[in-house]
Coordinates of C-alpha atoms in Angstrom, one line a residue:
Chain A
M1 CA -36.7 21.8 -16.0
S2 CA -35.9 21.2 -19.6
K3 CA -33.7 18.3 -18.4
A4 CA -36.2 16.7 -16.1
L5 CA -39.1 16.6 -18.7
P6 CA -37.5 14.0 -21.1
V7 CA -36.4 11.8 -18.1
L8 CA -39.9 12.0 -16.7
A9 CA -41.4 11.1 -20.1
V10 CA -39.2 8.1 -20.4
L11 CA -40.0 7.0 -16.9
G12 CA -43.7 7.4 -17.7
I13 CA -43.4 5.3 -20.8
I14 CA -41.7 2.6 -18.8
L15 CA -44.4 2.7 -16.2
A16 CA -47.2 2.5 -18.8
V17 CA -45.5 -0.5 -20.5
W18 CA -45.2 -2.1 -17.2
Y19 CA -48.9 -1.7 -16.4
A20 CA -49.9 -3.0 -19.8
A21 CA -47.6 -6.0 -19.4
T22 CA -49.1 -6.7 -15.9
V23 CA -52.6 -6.9 -17.4
W24 CA -51.4 -9.0 -20.4
M25 CA -49.3 -11.5 -18.3
N26 CA -51.7 -11.9 -15.4
A27 CA -55.0 -12.1 -17.3
P28 CA -54.8 -15.8 -18.2
Q29 CA -54.2 -16.6 -14.6
V30 CA -57.2 -14.5 -13.5
R31 CA -59.5 -16.0 -16.2
Q32 CA -58.5 -19.5 -15.2
A33 CA -59.3 -18.8 -11.6
A34 CA -62.7 -17.3 -12.6
A35 CA -63.5 -20.3 -14.8
R36 CA -62.7 -22.6 -12.0
A37 CA -65.0 -20.7 -9.7
G38 CA -67.6 -20.6 -12.4
V39 CA -67.8 -16.9 -12.6
E40 CA -68.0 -14.8 -15.8
L41 CA -65.8 -11.7 -15.6
T42 CA -66.1 -8.5 -17.7
T43 CA -63.0 -7.1 -19.2
G44 CA -62.9 -4.4 -16.6
Q45 CA -63.1 -6.9 -13.7
V46 CA -60.3 -8.9 -15.2
V47 CA -58.1 -5.8 -15.5
A48 CA -58.9 -4.9 -11.9
A49 CA -58.1 -8.4 -10.7
T50 CA -54.7 -8.5 -12.5
M51 CA -53.7 -5.5 -10.4
S52 CA -54.1 -7.3 -7.1
E53 CA -53.0 -10.9 -7.6
A54 CA -51.6 -12.4 -4.5
R55 CA -49.0 -14.4 -6.5
P56 CA -48.8 -12.5 -9.8
L57 CA -46.6 -13.5 -12.8
L58 CA -45.7 -9.9 -13.0
A59 CA -46.4 -7.7 -10.0
A60 CA -48.0 -4.3 -10.7
P61 CA -45.8 -1.3 -9.8
H62 CA -48.1 -0.2 -6.9
Q63 CA -48.0 -3.8 -5.5
V64 CA -44.2 -3.7 -5.5
A65 CA -44.3 -0.3 -3.9
A66 CA -46.7 -1.5 -1.2
E67 CA -44.6 -4.6 -0.5
L68 CA -41.4 -2.5 -0.3
W69 CA -43.1 -0.1 2.1
K70 CA -44.3 -3.0 4.2
G71 CA -40.8 -4.5 4.2
V72 CA -39.2 -1.2 5.3
T73 CA -41.7 0.2 7.8
G74 CA -43.8 -2.9 8.7
Q75 CA -41.6 -4.0 11.5
P76 CA -38.6 -2.8 13.5
V77 CA -35.5 -2.5 11.4
T78 CA -33.8 -5.2 13.5
S79 CA -36.4 -7.8 12.5
K80 CA -35.4 -10.6 10.2
R81 CA -38.3 -9.7 8.0
S82 CA -37.3 -6.1 7.5
L83 CA -35.7 -5.2 4.2
V84 CA -33.7 -2.5 6.0
Y85 CA -32.0 -5.3 8.1
H86 CA -31.1 -7.3 5.0
G87 CA -30.1 -4.2 3.1
W88 CA -27.8 -3.3 5.9
I89 CA -26.1 -6.8 5.8
T90 CA -25.6 -6.4 2.0
L91 CA -24.4 -2.8 2.4
Q92 CA -21.8 -3.8 5.0
A93 CA -20.3 -6.3 2.5
T94 CA -20.5 -3.8 -0.3
L95 CA -18.7 -1.0 1.5
T96 CA -16.0 -3.2 3.0
G97 CA -15.5 -4.8 -0.4
F98 CA -15.5 -1.4 -2.1
G99 CA -12.9 -0.1 0.4
L100 CA -10.7 -3.1 -0.2
G101 CA -11.2 -2.8 -3.9
I102 CA -10.1 0.9 -3.8
V103 CA -7.0 0.0 -1.8
V104 CA -6.0 -2.8 -4.1
G105 CA -6.8 -0.9 -7.3
V106 CA -5.0 2.3 -6.3
G107 CA -2.1 0.4 -4.9
L108 CA -1.7 -1.6 -8.1
A109 CA -2.1 1.5 -10.2
I110 CA 0.7 3.3 -8.3
A111 CA 2.9 0.3 -8.7
I112 CA 2.1 0.1 -12.4
V113 CA 2.8 3.8 -13.0
W114 CA 6.0 3.5 -11.0
S115 CA 7.5 0.4 -12.6
R116 CA 7.5 -0.8 -16.1
V117 CA 8.0 -4.5 -15.1
M118 CA 4.9 -4.3 -13.0
E119 CA 3.0 -2.8 -15.9
A120 CA 4.1 -5.4 -18.4
S121 CA 3.5 -8.4 -16.1
V122 CA 0.4 -7.4 -14.1
M123 CA -1.7 -5.3 -16.4
P124 CA -2.5 -8.2 -18.9
W125 CA -3.5 -10.4 -16.0
A126 CA -5.7 -7.7 -14.5
V127 CA -7.5 -7.6 -17.8
I128 CA -7.8 -11.4 -18.0
S129 CA -9.0 -11.5 -14.4
Q130 CA -12.1 -9.5 -15.5
T131 CA -13.1 -12.1 -18.1
I132 CA -13.2 -14.7 -15.4
P133 CA -16.8 -14.8 -14.1
I134 CA -16.4 -14.2 -10.4
V135 CA -19.5 -16.2 -9.6
A136 CA -17.6 -19.3 -10.6
L137 CA -15.1 -18.4 -7.9
A138 CA -17.7 -17.3 -5.3
P139 CA -18.4 -20.8 -3.8
M140 CA -14.6 -21.4 -3.7
I141 CA -13.9 -18.2 -1.9
V142 CA -16.5 -19.1 0.7
V143 CA -15.0 -22.6 1.3
L144 CA -11.5 -21.1 1.4
S145 CA -12.3 -18.3 3.9
N146 CA -14.3 -20.7 6.0
S147 CA -11.6 -23.4 6.2
L148 CA -8.9 -20.9 6.8
G149 CA -11.0 -19.3 9.5
L150 CA -10.3 -15.9 8.1
G151 CA -13.4 -14.5 9.8
E152 CA -12.5 -15.6 13.3
R153 CA -9.0 -14.3 12.9
L154 CA -10.2 -10.9 11.8
G155 CA -13.0 -10.9 14.4
V156 CA -15.9 -10.7 11.9
E157 CA -18.3 -13.1 10.4
N158 CA -17.0 -15.6 7.8
R159 CA -19.8 -14.7 5.4
L160 CA -18.8 -11.1 5.5
V161 CA -15.2 -12.0 4.5
S162 CA -16.2 -14.0 1.5
K163 CA -18.7 -11.4 0.3
T164 CA -16.1 -8.7 0.8
I165 CA -13.6 -10.5 -1.3
I166 CA -16.0 -11.0 -4.1
A167 CA -17.2 -7.4 -4.0
A168 CA -13.5 -6.2 -3.9
Y169 CA -12.7 -8.5 -6.9
L170 CA -15.4 -6.9 -9.0
S171 CA -14.7 -3.3 -8.0
F172 CA -10.9 -3.2 -8.1
F173 CA -10.6 -3.3 -11.9
P174 CA -12.5 -0.1 -12.8
V175 CA -10.4 1.7 -10.1
L176 CA -7.2 0.3 -11.4
V177 CA -7.9 1.3 -15.0
G178 CA -9.1 4.7 -14.1
M179 CA -6.2 5.4 -11.7
V180 CA -3.6 4.3 -14.2
K181 CA -5.1 6.6 -16.8
G182 CA -5.5 9.4 -14.2
L183 CA -1.9 9.2 -12.8
R184 CA -0.6 9.4 -16.3
S185 CA -2.8 12.3 -17.3
P186 CA -0.4 15.2 -16.4
D187 CA 1.4 16.0 -19.7
A188 CA 5.2 16.2 -20.1
M189 CA 5.2 20.0 -19.8
Q190 CA 3.8 19.9 -16.2
V191 CA 6.2 17.1 -15.2
D192 CA 9.1 19.1 -16.6
L193 CA 8.0 22.1 -14.7
L194 CA 8.1 20.2 -11.4
N195 CA 11.6 18.9 -12.4
T196 CA 12.8 22.4 -13.0
W197 CA 11.6 23.2 -9.5
N198 CA 13.7 20.3 -8.2
A199 CA 10.7 18.4 -6.9
S200 CA 11.4 14.9 -5.7
P201 CA 9.5 12.0 -7.3
V202 CA 7.3 11.7 -4.2
Q203 CA 6.5 15.4 -4.4
G204 CA 5.7 15.1 -8.0
F205 CA 3.4 12.3 -7.2
V206 CA 1.6 14.0 -4.3
K207 CA 1.4 17.5 -5.8
L208 CA 0.8 16.8 -9.5
R209 CA -0.2 13.2 -10.3
L210 CA -2.5 12.5 -7.5
P211 CA -4.6 15.7 -7.8
A212 CA -4.6 15.3 -11.6
S213 CA -6.1 11.8 -11.3
M214 CA -9.1 12.8 -9.2
P215 CA -11.7 13.2 -12.0
Y216 CA -10.7 9.8 -13.4
F217 CA -10.8 8.4 -9.8
F218 CA -14.3 9.5 -9.2
A219 CA -15.5 8.4 -12.6
S220 CA -14.3 4.9 -11.8
L221 CA -15.6 5.0 -8.3
K222 CA -19.2 5.3 -9.6
I223 CA -18.7 2.1 -11.7
A224 CA -16.8 0.3 -8.9
I225 CA -19.5 0.9 -6.2
A226 CA -22.2 -0.5 -8.5
A227 CA -19.9 -3.5 -9.2
A228 CA -19.3 -4.0 -5.5
L229 CA -23.0 -4.2 -4.8
V230 CA -23.5 -6.8 -7.5
G231 CA -20.5 -8.7 -6.0
A232 CA -22.0 -8.6 -2.6
I233 CA -25.4 -9.8 -3.8
V234 CA -23.9 -12.5 -6.0
G235 CA -21.8 -13.6 -3.0
E236 CA -24.9 -14.2 -1.1
L237 CA -26.4 -16.6 -3.6
P238 CA -24.3 -19.8 -3.7
T239 CA -23.1 -19.7 -0.1
G240 CA -26.1 -20.7 1.8
A241 CA -26.4 -17.2 3.3
V242 CA -29.7 -16.5 5.0
E243 CA -29.2 -12.8 5.4
G244 CA -28.8 -10.0 2.9
L245 CA -30.8 -8.9 -0.2
G246 CA -29.4 -11.6 -2.4
A247 CA -30.3 -14.3 0.1
R248 CA -33.8 -12.7 0.4
M249 CA -34.3 -13.0 -3.3
L250 CA -33.2 -16.7 -3.3
V251 CA -35.5 -17.6 -0.4
A252 CA -38.4 -15.7 -2.0
S253 CA -37.9 -17.6 -5.2
Q254 CA -37.7 -21.0 -3.6
F255 CA -40.8 -20.4 -1.4
G256 CA -42.8 -18.9 -4.2
Q257 CA -43.3 -15.3 -2.9
P258 CA -43.0 -13.2 -6.1
L259 CA -43.9 -10.0 -4.3
L260 CA -41.1 -10.4 -1.9
M261 CA -38.8 -11.1 -4.8
W262 CA -39.8 -7.9 -6.5
A263 CA -39.5 -5.9 -3.3
S264 CA -35.9 -7.3 -2.7
L265 CA -34.9 -6.5 -6.2
F266 CA -36.1 -2.9 -5.9
A267 CA -34.5 -2.6 -2.5
A268 CA -31.2 -3.6 -4.1
A269 CA -31.8 -1.1 -6.9
I270 CA -32.5 1.7 -4.4
V271 CA -29.4 0.9 -2.4
A272 CA -27.4 1.1 -5.7
G273 CA -29.0 4.4 -6.5
V274 CA -28.3 5.9 -3.1
L275 CA -24.6 4.7 -3.3
I276 CA -24.1 6.2 -6.7
V277 CA -25.6 9.5 -5.6
A278 CA -23.4 9.5 -2.5
V279 CA -20.3 9.0 -4.6
G280 CA -21.5 11.9 -6.9
T281 CA -21.9 14.1 -3.9
L282 CA -18.4 13.2 -2.6
Q283 CA -17.0 14.1 -6.0
R284 CA -18.7 17.5 -6.0
L285 CA -17.4 18.2 -2.5
T286 CA -13.9 17.2 -3.5
D287 CA -14.1 19.3 -6.6
R288 CA -15.1 22.3 -4.6
R289 CA -12.3 21.7 -2.1
M290 CA -9.8 21.5 -5.0
G291 CA -11.1 24.8 -6.4
V292 CA -13.0 23.6 -9.4
R293 CA -15.5 26.2 -10.6
P294 CA -18.7 24.7 -11.8
Chain B
M1 CA 9.7 -27.6 2.3
S2 CA 11.5 -29.3 -0.6
A3 CA 9.0 -28.4 -3.2
L4 CA 9.0 -24.7 -2.2
V5 CA 12.7 -24.1 -2.9
P6 CA 12.6 -24.7 -6.7
A7 CA 9.2 -22.9 -6.9
V8 CA 10.7 -19.8 -5.2
A9 CA 13.8 -20.1 -7.2
F10 CA 11.8 -20.3 -10.4
W11 CA 9.7 -17.3 -9.3
L12 CA 12.8 -15.2 -8.6
A13 CA 14.4 -16.2 -11.9
A14 CA 11.2 -15.3 -13.8
W15 CA 11.1 -12.0 -12.1
G16 CA 14.7 -11.2 -13.0
L17 CA 14.1 -12.3 -16.6
N18 CA 11.0 -10.1 -16.7
I19 CA 12.9 -7.0 -15.5
W20 CA 15.4 -7.7 -18.3
L21 CA 12.7 -8.3 -20.8
A22 CA 10.5 -5.3 -19.8
A23 CA 13.4 -3.0 -20.5
R24 CA 13.4 -4.2 -24.1
L25 CA 9.6 -4.3 -24.8
R26 CA 9.5 -5.3 -28.4
G27 CA 7.1 -7.6 -30.2
S28 CA 7.2 -11.0 -28.6
A29 CA 8.3 -9.7 -25.1
R30 CA 4.8 -8.2 -24.8
I31 CA 3.4 -11.7 -24.6
A32 CA 6.4 -13.3 -22.9
V33 CA 6.4 -11.0 -19.8
P34 CA 2.9 -11.7 -18.7
A35 CA 3.2 -15.3 -19.6
L36 CA 6.3 -15.7 -17.4
F37 CA 4.5 -13.9 -14.6
G38 CA 1.5 -16.3 -14.9
L39 CA 3.8 -19.3 -15.0
A40 CA 5.7 -18.0 -11.9
V41 CA 2.4 -17.7 -10.0
L42 CA 1.4 -21.2 -11.0
A43 CA 4.8 -22.5 -9.9
L44 CA 4.5 -20.7 -6.5
W45 CA 1.0 -22.1 -6.1
E46 CA 2.1 -25.7 -6.8
G47 CA 5.2 -25.3 -4.6
T48 CA 3.3 -23.9 -1.7
V49 CA 0.5 -26.5 -1.8
R50 CA 3.1 -29.3 -1.9
A51 CA 5.5 -27.9 0.6
F52 CA 2.8 -27.2 3.3
A53 CA 0.7 -30.3 2.3
V54 CA -2.4 -28.1 2.0
P55 CA -5.4 -30.3 1.9
E56 CA -7.2 -30.6 -1.4
V57 CA -10.4 -29.3 0.2
I58 CA -8.7 -25.9 0.7
L59 CA -6.7 -25.5 -2.4
P60 CA -5.9 -28.1 -5.0
A61 CA -2.6 -27.9 -6.8
P62 CA -2.6 -26.8 -10.4
T63 CA -1.6 -30.3 -11.6
V64 CA -4.5 -31.9 -9.7
I65 CA -6.9 -29.4 -11.3
A66 CA -5.4 -30.2 -14.7
A67 CA -6.0 -33.9 -14.1
A68 CA -9.6 -33.2 -13.1
F69 CA -10.0 -31.1 -16.2
A70 CA -8.6 -33.8 -18.5
G71 CA -10.6 -36.5 -16.7
N72 CA -14.0 -34.8 -17.0
L73 CA -14.0 -33.5 -20.5
P74 CA -17.5 -34.8 -21.5
I75 CA -19.2 -33.3 -18.5
L76 CA -17.3 -30.0 -18.9
W77 CA -18.3 -29.9 -22.5
S78 CA -22.0 -30.5 -21.9
D79 CA -22.0 -27.9 -19.1
F80 CA -20.2 -25.5 -21.4
V81 CA -22.8 -26.0 -24.2
Q82 CA -25.7 -25.6 -21.8
T83 CA -24.5 -22.5 -20.0
I84 CA -22.3 -20.6 -22.4
V85 CA -23.5 -21.6 -25.9
K86 CA -27.3 -21.9 -25.2
G87 CA -27.7 -19.5 -22.2
A88 CA -25.1 -16.8 -22.6
M89 CA -24.6 -16.6 -26.3
T90 CA -28.3 -16.6 -27.2
G91 CA -29.2 -14.0 -24.6
Y92 CA -26.2 -11.9 -25.7
A93 CA -27.1 -12.0 -29.4
M94 CA -30.8 -11.1 -28.7
G95 CA -30.0 -8.5 -26.1
C96 CA -27.4 -6.7 -28.1
G97 CA -29.5 -6.9 -31.3
A98 CA -32.6 -5.5 -29.5
A99 CA -30.5 -2.8 -27.9
V100 CA -29.1 -1.5 -31.2
A101 CA -32.5 -1.7 -32.8
V102 CA -34.1 0.3 -30.0
A103 CA -31.3 2.8 -30.1
V104 CA -32.0 3.4 -33.8
L105 CA -35.7 3.8 -33.1
I106 CA -35.2 6.2 -30.2
D107 CA -32.6 8.1 -32.1
R108 CA -35.4 9.5 -34.3
S109 CA -36.7 11.5 -31.3
P110 CA -34.2 13.8 -29.7
F111 CA -36.6 14.3 -26.8
L112 CA -36.6 10.6 -25.9
T113 CA -32.8 10.4 -26.5
R114 CA -32.3 13.1 -23.9
G115 CA -34.6 11.3 -21.4
L116 CA -33.2 7.9 -22.1
L117 CA -29.5 8.5 -21.5
P118 CA -29.8 9.3 -17.7
V119 CA -32.4 6.5 -17.2
G120 CA -30.3 4.0 -19.2
N121 CA -27.1 4.9 -17.4
F122 CA -28.8 4.5 -14.1
V123 CA -30.4 1.1 -14.9
A124 CA -27.0 -0.1 -16.3
A125 CA -25.5 0.5 -12.9
L126 CA -28.3 -1.4 -11.0
P127 CA -27.8 -5.0 -9.9
V128 CA -29.8 -6.4 -12.8
V129 CA -28.7 -9.9 -12.1
G130 CA -31.3 -9.9 -9.4
V131 CA -34.0 -10.5 -12.1
A132 CA -32.8 -14.1 -12.3
P133 CA -35.5 -15.5 -10.0
I134 CA -38.2 -13.7 -11.9
M135 CA -36.9 -15.0 -15.2
V136 CA -36.8 -18.5 -13.8
M137 CA -40.4 -18.1 -12.7
W138 CA -41.4 -16.9 -16.2
F139 CA -39.3 -19.1 -18.5
G140 CA -38.7 -22.2 -16.4
F141 CA -35.5 -24.0 -15.4
G142 CA -34.1 -24.5 -18.9
W143 CA -31.6 -22.3 -20.8
Q144 CA -34.4 -20.0 -21.9
S145 CA -34.5 -18.3 -18.5
K146 CA -30.7 -17.9 -18.5
A147 CA -30.9 -16.3 -21.9
A148 CA -33.6 -13.9 -20.6
V149 CA -31.4 -12.9 -17.6
V150 CA -28.5 -12.3 -20.0
F151 CA -30.8 -10.3 -22.2
A152 CA -31.9 -8.0 -19.3
M153 CA -28.3 -7.6 -18.2
V154 CA -26.7 -6.7 -21.5
F155 CA -29.6 -4.6 -22.9
F156 CA -29.0 -1.3 -21.1
P157 CA -25.2 -1.0 -21.3
V158 CA -25.3 -1.7 -25.1
L159 CA -28.3 0.6 -25.5
V160 CA -26.6 3.5 -23.7
N161 CA -23.5 3.1 -25.8
A162 CA -25.4 2.7 -29.1
V163 CA -27.4 5.9 -28.4
A164 CA -24.2 7.8 -27.6
G165 CA -22.6 6.3 -30.7
L166 CA -25.4 7.4 -33.0
A167 CA -24.7 11.0 -32.0
A168 CA -21.0 10.6 -32.9
A169 CA -21.1 11.5 -36.6
E170 CA -20.1 15.1 -37.0
R171 CA -22.4 17.8 -38.3
M172 CA -20.0 18.4 -41.2
Q173 CA -20.2 14.7 -42.2
R174 CA -24.0 14.7 -42.0
D175 CA -24.2 17.9 -44.1
L176 CA -22.0 16.2 -46.7
M177 CA -24.4 13.3 -46.9
R178 CA -27.2 15.7 -47.3
T179 CA -25.4 17.5 -50.2
Y180 CA -25.1 14.1 -51.8
G181 CA -28.9 13.9 -51.6
A182 CA -28.8 10.9 -49.2
G183 CA -32.0 10.4 -47.2
Y184 CA -32.4 9.1 -43.6
W185 CA -31.7 5.4 -44.3
P186 CA -28.6 5.8 -46.5
T187 CA -27.2 8.2 -44.0
L188 CA -27.9 5.7 -41.2
W189 CA -26.3 2.8 -43.1
K190 CA -23.4 4.5 -44.7
L191 CA -22.4 7.1 -42.1
R192 CA -24.0 7.0 -38.7
L193 CA -24.0 3.2 -37.9
P194 CA -20.3 2.9 -39.0
A195 CA -19.5 6.0 -36.9
A196 CA -21.3 4.5 -33.9
M197 CA -19.4 1.2 -34.1
P198 CA -16.5 2.1 -31.7
F199 CA -19.1 3.0 -29.0
V200 CA -21.2 0.0 -29.8
F201 CA -18.2 -2.3 -29.4
N202 CA -17.4 -0.7 -26.1
G203 CA -20.8 -1.8 -24.9
L204 CA -20.5 -5.2 -26.5
K205 CA -17.2 -5.8 -24.7
I206 CA -18.6 -4.9 -21.3
A207 CA -21.6 -7.1 -22.1
T208 CA -19.5 -10.3 -22.7
T209 CA -18.5 -10.5 -19.0
L210 CA -22.0 -9.7 -17.9
A211 CA -23.4 -12.4 -20.2
V212 CA -21.2 -15.1 -18.7
I213 CA -21.9 -13.9 -15.1
G214 CA -25.6 -13.7 -15.8
A215 CA -25.9 -17.2 -17.2
I216 CA -24.0 -18.8 -14.3
V217 CA -25.8 -16.8 -11.6
A218 CA -29.2 -17.6 -13.0
E219 CA -28.5 -21.3 -12.6
F220 CA -28.2 -20.8 -8.8
F221 CA -31.9 -20.0 -8.9
G222 CA -32.8 -23.3 -10.5
S223 CA -31.5 -25.3 -13.4
P224 CA -31.7 -28.7 -15.1
T225 CA -29.1 -31.2 -14.0
R226 CA -26.4 -29.7 -16.1
G227 CA -24.8 -26.4 -16.6
M228 CA -21.8 -24.7 -15.1
G229 CA -23.6 -22.9 -12.2
F230 CA -25.4 -26.1 -11.3
R231 CA -22.2 -28.2 -11.4
I232 CA -20.3 -25.7 -9.3
S233 CA -22.9 -25.5 -6.6
T234 CA -23.3 -29.3 -6.4
A235 CA -19.6 -29.9 -6.5
V236 CA -18.9 -27.5 -3.7
G237 CA -21.6 -29.2 -1.7
S238 CA -19.9 -32.6 -2.1
L239 CA -16.4 -31.0 -1.7
A240 CA -15.3 -32.2 -5.1
L241 CA -13.0 -29.1 -5.4
P242 CA -10.8 -30.1 -8.3
M243 CA -14.0 -30.4 -10.3
V244 CA -15.0 -26.9 -9.2
W245 CA -11.6 -25.5 -10.2
A246 CA -11.9 -27.3 -13.6
Q247 CA -15.2 -25.5 -14.1
I248 CA -13.6 -22.2 -13.1
C249 CA -10.9 -22.9 -15.8
V250 CA -13.6 -23.5 -18.4
A251 CA -15.4 -20.3 -17.3
A252 CA -12.1 -18.3 -17.5
L253 CA -11.3 -19.8 -20.9
A254 CA -14.8 -19.2 -22.2
G255 CA -14.9 -15.7 -20.8
T256 CA -11.6 -14.8 -22.3
A257 CA -12.3 -16.4 -25.7
F258 CA -15.7 -14.6 -25.8
Y259 CA -14.1 -11.3 -25.1
G260 CA -11.3 -12.0 -27.6
L261 CA -13.9 -12.9 -30.2
V262 CA -15.6 -9.5 -29.8
A263 CA -12.3 -7.6 -29.7
W264 CA -11.3 -9.4 -32.9
A265 CA -14.5 -8.4 -34.5
E266 CA -14.0 -4.9 -33.3
A267 CA -10.6 -4.7 -34.9
R268 CA -12.1 -5.9 -38.2
V269 CA -15.1 -3.6 -38.2
T270 CA -13.5 -0.4 -36.8
F271 CA -10.1 -0.7 -38.5
W272 CA -10.4 2.9 -39.5
H273 CA -10.6 4.2 -35.9
P274 CA -7.5 5.9 -34.4
S275 CA -7.3 3.4 -31.5
Q276 CA -7.0 0.5 -33.9
R277 CA -4.5 2.1 -36.3
G278 CA -0.9 1.3 -36.2
R279 CA -1.4 -2.0 -34.4
G280 CA -0.3 -4.0 -37.4

């Protein structure tokens, strides 16, 4: 309880600031409309009107919640107007990209820990690759995967392929860095002990280095899954995609539907939250399986 | 096939040289090994594109990209100024400044600090780049909306790190300041802010990449007729791919230089920190 109270207080402050900002930002719009209609509004009426604008400059929290609720439950989940449907499209790309990112990141980490040449030549480029803004590459990746027909060859949609690559690109780096650190975390004493037991390098890897790297692995997974979601959303922007939360935001912004924009944004935030909690749960389960006492 | 043979030969030679160099990692080899690796990748790229006559639409050769880069310098420069200097840098400076200021304010209340860390960590993990359409609605198509997106993206990572950093000064050190009769502000200036700097710079380094990403993504939601995001999306539309790759080069160079600048500042400011010592 002593932990929840400060968090709730901070959330309450954020909510209060948000409501105040809603009134402040929407009031000119409301006053203008009233002046045009020739009506005089009291301050109370203005405040009430700012809360229920159809196209607000800043949507009130309850409006966003209502739009979100409508987007989720207002129609069957297979409908193109359902946020669940678009969320699912984005989630697919996120998870496949996340999986690919883990494979690449862990693979490179093992290679780097194994070979000094790999470390010296690959590691600096992995770092540099992260300073390249992926969004600059996103349209290229789409064109590339379309013209190579990667999607058809793998039996999935082309759009999924490009989004997956972008998500994987963003999520592999945290995994790589975390795993290199984790695989190197056993100290010399432990490695020597395995040597005295005549363990082969593979045994040393499976029985000592891999288990030792797990805390680092999960710490980086939490960063990587958030990054993968950002990648999937960004991958939907410049590619002419019509499905997915990112595409939904773009469409809402172009057609002047601020409420839908806010709802999509919060849907993305909720997906991110659920994914992070899921990784946290997985970590706890693994910890218990490995005998970590809380 | 003819172009592929020298490319592969070069790649193998570079690989062999790297194995030899990596065994003697001293000084200049630290730069030579990755540089050779990069050159080998470029050579393989060029060789493959030429050998298989890959159309420019799929993958232009590095030399073609270099030509496009050299031929479009004025456009690239104006896009760079619009997106990186005006959009990303302004938003970055304001966002990081505001985050550190808020961290100092919040630090006075342990109650808020405890509540803020979980919330801040959570928000830092959300896809904040999604606020781009809202910012474009508020601030228009110009660079101001890009700076606002960057502000929103860098604020929480830096805030979380700064709050954690302000707690980094040890009790003994604070007690020492008290025995010197130092009040809150001298303690903050002389002890706690310097002690927080390694954490703050950690946030600042993460924020550099976010800033560049945010500025470019925001341009997909509407921009004036210049800027890197605008140029990339229109160039892809007209299949002017060497131009797109030239923009990617600019983005990569700008991103790396931006990161390098912050890392350089970090080495100057936190020279006393163990991770910076002994680097010469």
